Short mmCIF file of C-alpha atoms and ligand atoms in Angstrom, two decimals:
data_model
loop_
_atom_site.label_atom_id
_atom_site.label_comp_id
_atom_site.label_asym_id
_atom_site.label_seq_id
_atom_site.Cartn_x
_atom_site.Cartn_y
_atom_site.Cartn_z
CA UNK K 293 -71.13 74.09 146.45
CA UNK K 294 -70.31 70.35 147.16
CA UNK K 295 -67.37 68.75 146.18
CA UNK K 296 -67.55 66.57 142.96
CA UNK K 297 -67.58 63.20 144.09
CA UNK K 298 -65.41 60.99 141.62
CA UNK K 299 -61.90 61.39 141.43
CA UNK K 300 -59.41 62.04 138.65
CA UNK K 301 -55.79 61.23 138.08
CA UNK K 302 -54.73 63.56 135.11
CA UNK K 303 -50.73 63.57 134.23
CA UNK K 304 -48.35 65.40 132.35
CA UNK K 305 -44.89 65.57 130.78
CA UNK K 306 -41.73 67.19 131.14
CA UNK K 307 -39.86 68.31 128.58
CA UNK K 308 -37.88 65.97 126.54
CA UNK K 309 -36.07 65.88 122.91
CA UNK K 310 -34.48 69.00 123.10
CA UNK K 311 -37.47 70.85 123.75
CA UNK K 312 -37.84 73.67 126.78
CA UNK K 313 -41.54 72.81 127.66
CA UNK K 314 -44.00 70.22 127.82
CA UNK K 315 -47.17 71.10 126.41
CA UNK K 316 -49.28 68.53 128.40
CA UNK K 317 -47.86 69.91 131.58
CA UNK K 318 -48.60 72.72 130.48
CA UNK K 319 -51.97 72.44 129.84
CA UNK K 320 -52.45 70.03 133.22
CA UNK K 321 -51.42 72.81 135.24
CA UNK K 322 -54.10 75.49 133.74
CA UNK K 323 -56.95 73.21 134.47
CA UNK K 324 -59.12 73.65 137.47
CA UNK K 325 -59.39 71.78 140.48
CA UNK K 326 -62.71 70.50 139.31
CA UNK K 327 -64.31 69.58 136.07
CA UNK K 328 -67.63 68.49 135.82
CA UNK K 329 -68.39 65.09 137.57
CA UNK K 330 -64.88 65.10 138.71
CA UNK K 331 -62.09 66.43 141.45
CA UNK K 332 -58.46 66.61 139.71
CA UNK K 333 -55.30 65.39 140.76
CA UNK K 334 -52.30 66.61 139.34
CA UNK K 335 -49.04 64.96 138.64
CA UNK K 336 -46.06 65.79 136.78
CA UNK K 337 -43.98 62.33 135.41
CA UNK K 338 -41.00 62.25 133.74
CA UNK K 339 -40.40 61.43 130.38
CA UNK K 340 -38.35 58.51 130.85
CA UNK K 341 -39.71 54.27 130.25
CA UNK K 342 -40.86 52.52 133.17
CA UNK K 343 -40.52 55.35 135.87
CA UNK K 344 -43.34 57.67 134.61
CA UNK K 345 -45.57 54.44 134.97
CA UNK K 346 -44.08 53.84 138.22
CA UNK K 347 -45.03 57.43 139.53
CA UNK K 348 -48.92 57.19 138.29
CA UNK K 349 -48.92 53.87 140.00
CA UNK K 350 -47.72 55.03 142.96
CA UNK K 351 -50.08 58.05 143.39
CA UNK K 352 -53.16 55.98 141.99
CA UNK K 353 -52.83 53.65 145.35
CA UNK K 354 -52.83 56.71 147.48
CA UNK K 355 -55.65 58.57 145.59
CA UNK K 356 -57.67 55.41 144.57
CA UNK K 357 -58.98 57.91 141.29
CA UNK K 358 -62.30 56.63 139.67
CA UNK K 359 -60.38 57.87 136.31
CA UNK K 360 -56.70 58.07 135.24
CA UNK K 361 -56.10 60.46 132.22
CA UNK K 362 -52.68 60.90 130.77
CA UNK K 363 -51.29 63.68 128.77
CA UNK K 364 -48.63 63.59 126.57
CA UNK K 365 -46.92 65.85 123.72
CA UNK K 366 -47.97 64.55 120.07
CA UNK K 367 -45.40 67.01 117.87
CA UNK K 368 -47.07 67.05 114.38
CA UNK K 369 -50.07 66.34 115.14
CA UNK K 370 -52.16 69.27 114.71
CA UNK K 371 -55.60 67.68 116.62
CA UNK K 372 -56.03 66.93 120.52
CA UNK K 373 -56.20 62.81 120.20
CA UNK K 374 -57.62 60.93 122.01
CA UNK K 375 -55.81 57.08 121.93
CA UNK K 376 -57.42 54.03 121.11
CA UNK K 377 -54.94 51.71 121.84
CA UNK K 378 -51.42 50.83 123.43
CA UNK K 379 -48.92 48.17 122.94
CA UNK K 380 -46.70 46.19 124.25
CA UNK K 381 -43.89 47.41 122.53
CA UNK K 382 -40.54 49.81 123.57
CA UNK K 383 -39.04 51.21 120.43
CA UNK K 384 -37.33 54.17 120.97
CA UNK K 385 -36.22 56.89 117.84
CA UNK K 386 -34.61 59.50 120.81
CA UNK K 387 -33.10 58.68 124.11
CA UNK K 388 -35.33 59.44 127.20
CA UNK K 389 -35.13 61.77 129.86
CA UNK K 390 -32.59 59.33 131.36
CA UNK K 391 -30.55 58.41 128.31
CA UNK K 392 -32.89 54.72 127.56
CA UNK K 393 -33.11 53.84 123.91
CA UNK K 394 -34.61 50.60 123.83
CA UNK K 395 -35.58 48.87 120.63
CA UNK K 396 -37.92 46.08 120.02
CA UNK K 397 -38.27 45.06 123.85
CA UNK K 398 -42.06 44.48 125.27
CA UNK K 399 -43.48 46.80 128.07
CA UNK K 400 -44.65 43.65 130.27
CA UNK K 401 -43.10 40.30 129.06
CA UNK K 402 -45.22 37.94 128.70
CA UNK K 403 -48.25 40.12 128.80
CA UNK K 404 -50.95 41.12 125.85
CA UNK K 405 -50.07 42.32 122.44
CA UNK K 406 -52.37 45.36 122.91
CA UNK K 407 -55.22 46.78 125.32
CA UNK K 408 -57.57 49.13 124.40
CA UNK K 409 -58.35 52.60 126.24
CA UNK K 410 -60.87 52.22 128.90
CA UNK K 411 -62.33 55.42 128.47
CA UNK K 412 -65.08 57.23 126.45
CA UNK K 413 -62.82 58.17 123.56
CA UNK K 414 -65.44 58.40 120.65
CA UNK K 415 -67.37 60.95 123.31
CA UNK K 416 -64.72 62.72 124.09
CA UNK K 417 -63.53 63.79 120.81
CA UNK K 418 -67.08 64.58 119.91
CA UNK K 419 -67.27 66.76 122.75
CA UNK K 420 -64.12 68.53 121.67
CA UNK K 421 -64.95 69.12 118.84
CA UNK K 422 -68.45 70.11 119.91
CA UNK K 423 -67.01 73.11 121.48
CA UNK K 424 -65.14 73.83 118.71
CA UNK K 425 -61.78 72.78 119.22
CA UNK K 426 -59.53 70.32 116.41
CA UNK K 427 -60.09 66.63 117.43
CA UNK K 428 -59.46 63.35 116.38
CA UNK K 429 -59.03 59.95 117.51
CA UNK K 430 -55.73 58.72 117.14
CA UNK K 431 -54.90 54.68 116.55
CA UNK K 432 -51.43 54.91 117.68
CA UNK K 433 -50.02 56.07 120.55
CA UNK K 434 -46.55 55.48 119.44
CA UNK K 435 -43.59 53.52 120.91
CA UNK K 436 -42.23 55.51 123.00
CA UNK K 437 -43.27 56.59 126.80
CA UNK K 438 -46.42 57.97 126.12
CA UNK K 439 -47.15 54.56 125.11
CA UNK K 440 -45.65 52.66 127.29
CA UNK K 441 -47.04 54.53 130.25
CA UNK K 442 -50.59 54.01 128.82
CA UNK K 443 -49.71 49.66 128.20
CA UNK K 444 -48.60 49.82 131.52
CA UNK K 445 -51.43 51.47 133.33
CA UNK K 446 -54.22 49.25 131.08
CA UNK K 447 -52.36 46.43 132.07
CA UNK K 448 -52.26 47.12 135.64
CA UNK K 449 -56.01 48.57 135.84
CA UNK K 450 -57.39 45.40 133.62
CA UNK K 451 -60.57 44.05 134.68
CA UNK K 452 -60.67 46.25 137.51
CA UNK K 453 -63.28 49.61 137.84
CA UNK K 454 -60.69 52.04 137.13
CA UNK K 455 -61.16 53.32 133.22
CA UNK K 456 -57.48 54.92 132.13
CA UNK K 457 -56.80 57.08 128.96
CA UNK K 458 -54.29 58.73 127.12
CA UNK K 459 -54.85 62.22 125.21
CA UNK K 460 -51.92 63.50 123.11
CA UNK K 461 -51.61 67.16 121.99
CA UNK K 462 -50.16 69.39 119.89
CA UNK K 463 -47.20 71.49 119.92
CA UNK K 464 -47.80 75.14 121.30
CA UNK K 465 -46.86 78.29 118.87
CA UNK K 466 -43.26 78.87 119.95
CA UNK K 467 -42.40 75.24 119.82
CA UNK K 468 -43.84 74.56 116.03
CA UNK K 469 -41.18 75.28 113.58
CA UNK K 470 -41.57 76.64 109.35
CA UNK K 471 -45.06 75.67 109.16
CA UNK K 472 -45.33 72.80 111.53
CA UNK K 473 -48.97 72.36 113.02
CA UNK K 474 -49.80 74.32 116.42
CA UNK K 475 -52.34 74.76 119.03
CA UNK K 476 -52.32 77.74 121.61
CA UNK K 477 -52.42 76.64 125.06
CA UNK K 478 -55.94 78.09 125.66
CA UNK K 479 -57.22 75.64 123.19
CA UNK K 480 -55.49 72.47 124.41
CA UNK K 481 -56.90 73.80 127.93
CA UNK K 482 -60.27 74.38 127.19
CA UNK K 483 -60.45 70.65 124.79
CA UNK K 484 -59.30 68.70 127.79
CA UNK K 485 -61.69 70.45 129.84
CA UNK K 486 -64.16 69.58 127.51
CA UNK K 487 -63.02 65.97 127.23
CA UNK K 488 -63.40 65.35 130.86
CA UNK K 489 -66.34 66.54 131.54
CA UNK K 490 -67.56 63.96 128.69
CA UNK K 491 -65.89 60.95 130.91
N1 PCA B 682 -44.71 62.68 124.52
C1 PCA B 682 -43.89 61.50 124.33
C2 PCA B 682 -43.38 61.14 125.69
C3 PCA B 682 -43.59 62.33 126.55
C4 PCA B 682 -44.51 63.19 125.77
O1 PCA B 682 -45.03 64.23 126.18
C5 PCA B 682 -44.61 60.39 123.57
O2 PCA B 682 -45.50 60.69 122.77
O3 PCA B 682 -44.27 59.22 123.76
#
């Protein structure tokens, strides 16, 4: 078997808000080394503004990827979602992994309100749910650092031949509290599999 040719940048989180695990780490870590058209990458960024950006930036110039696909924790949400959009806004309910709170400050100054995803996100949640799995497309990805890494990349990458998204899941089982939606890893897993190999 040959290698698969293009490359792909896929990220996680580490835990942050209290909570013990990350499920987009999580999941990142399950996936194989290859999905269809694709060779993965793995990275692990912190949850803290401006340096989890800084570390996908960083490995992106090493690995040149033909893709960059980020995955963050979505608590509440009870559907893998694909974002549409990021922008350039900071606005912070809980402190980050480093103790950062910032409110009403812009991502890049001087830089676009909003950019849109560069990748196939109306495929992608068809093909999730295709294979059966709970997904939506989601038009916020918040204001916190799942957001802000996503601005940052789209700014970086714009106009240039790398396409960069941002998929946010839900919590697993033994995070959801009272009846608080859930997804078991397997699932999360098997829908980002799926949403790759529509990319
Ligand atoms: N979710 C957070 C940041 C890290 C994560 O997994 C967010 O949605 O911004």
């Amino acid at each position: 078997m040959t290698q698969p040719a293009k490359r792909l940048l896929i990220t996680g989180f580490d835990p942050f808000g209290g909570e013990t695990v990350n499920p987009s780490w999580e999941a990142v870590r399950l996936l194989p080394e290859a999905v269809g058209a694709y060779r993965l990458t793995k990275l692990q960024i912190p949850t803290v503004f401006g340096q989890a950006a800084e570390r996908v930036l960083t490995a992106a110039r090493e690995l040149r990827p033909d893709v960059i696909l980020c995955i963050g924790q979505a608590g509440g949400r009870s559907a893998v979602t694909p974002e549409v959009v990021a922008i350039n806004l900071r606005e912070a309910r809980i402190p980050d992994n480093a103790g950062n709170q910032p409110v009403n400050v812009p991502v890049v100054e001087n830089a676009p309100a909003a950019y849109f995803s560069t990748v196939p996100v109306r495929e992608m949640v068809k093909a999730m749910q295709n294979a059966g799995l709970p997904a939506a497309l989601s038009y916020s990805a918040g204001t916190f650092v799942c957001n802000d890494v996503l601005y940052s990349l789209l700014h970086f990458f714009d106009g240039t031949q790398t396409q960069v998204g941002f998929v946010h899941v839900p919590f697993l089982p033994e995070q959801a509290k009272d009846n608080a939606p859930r997804l078991p890893l397997m699932q999360i897993v098997q829908a980002l599999t799926a949403a790759i190999e529509s990319c």
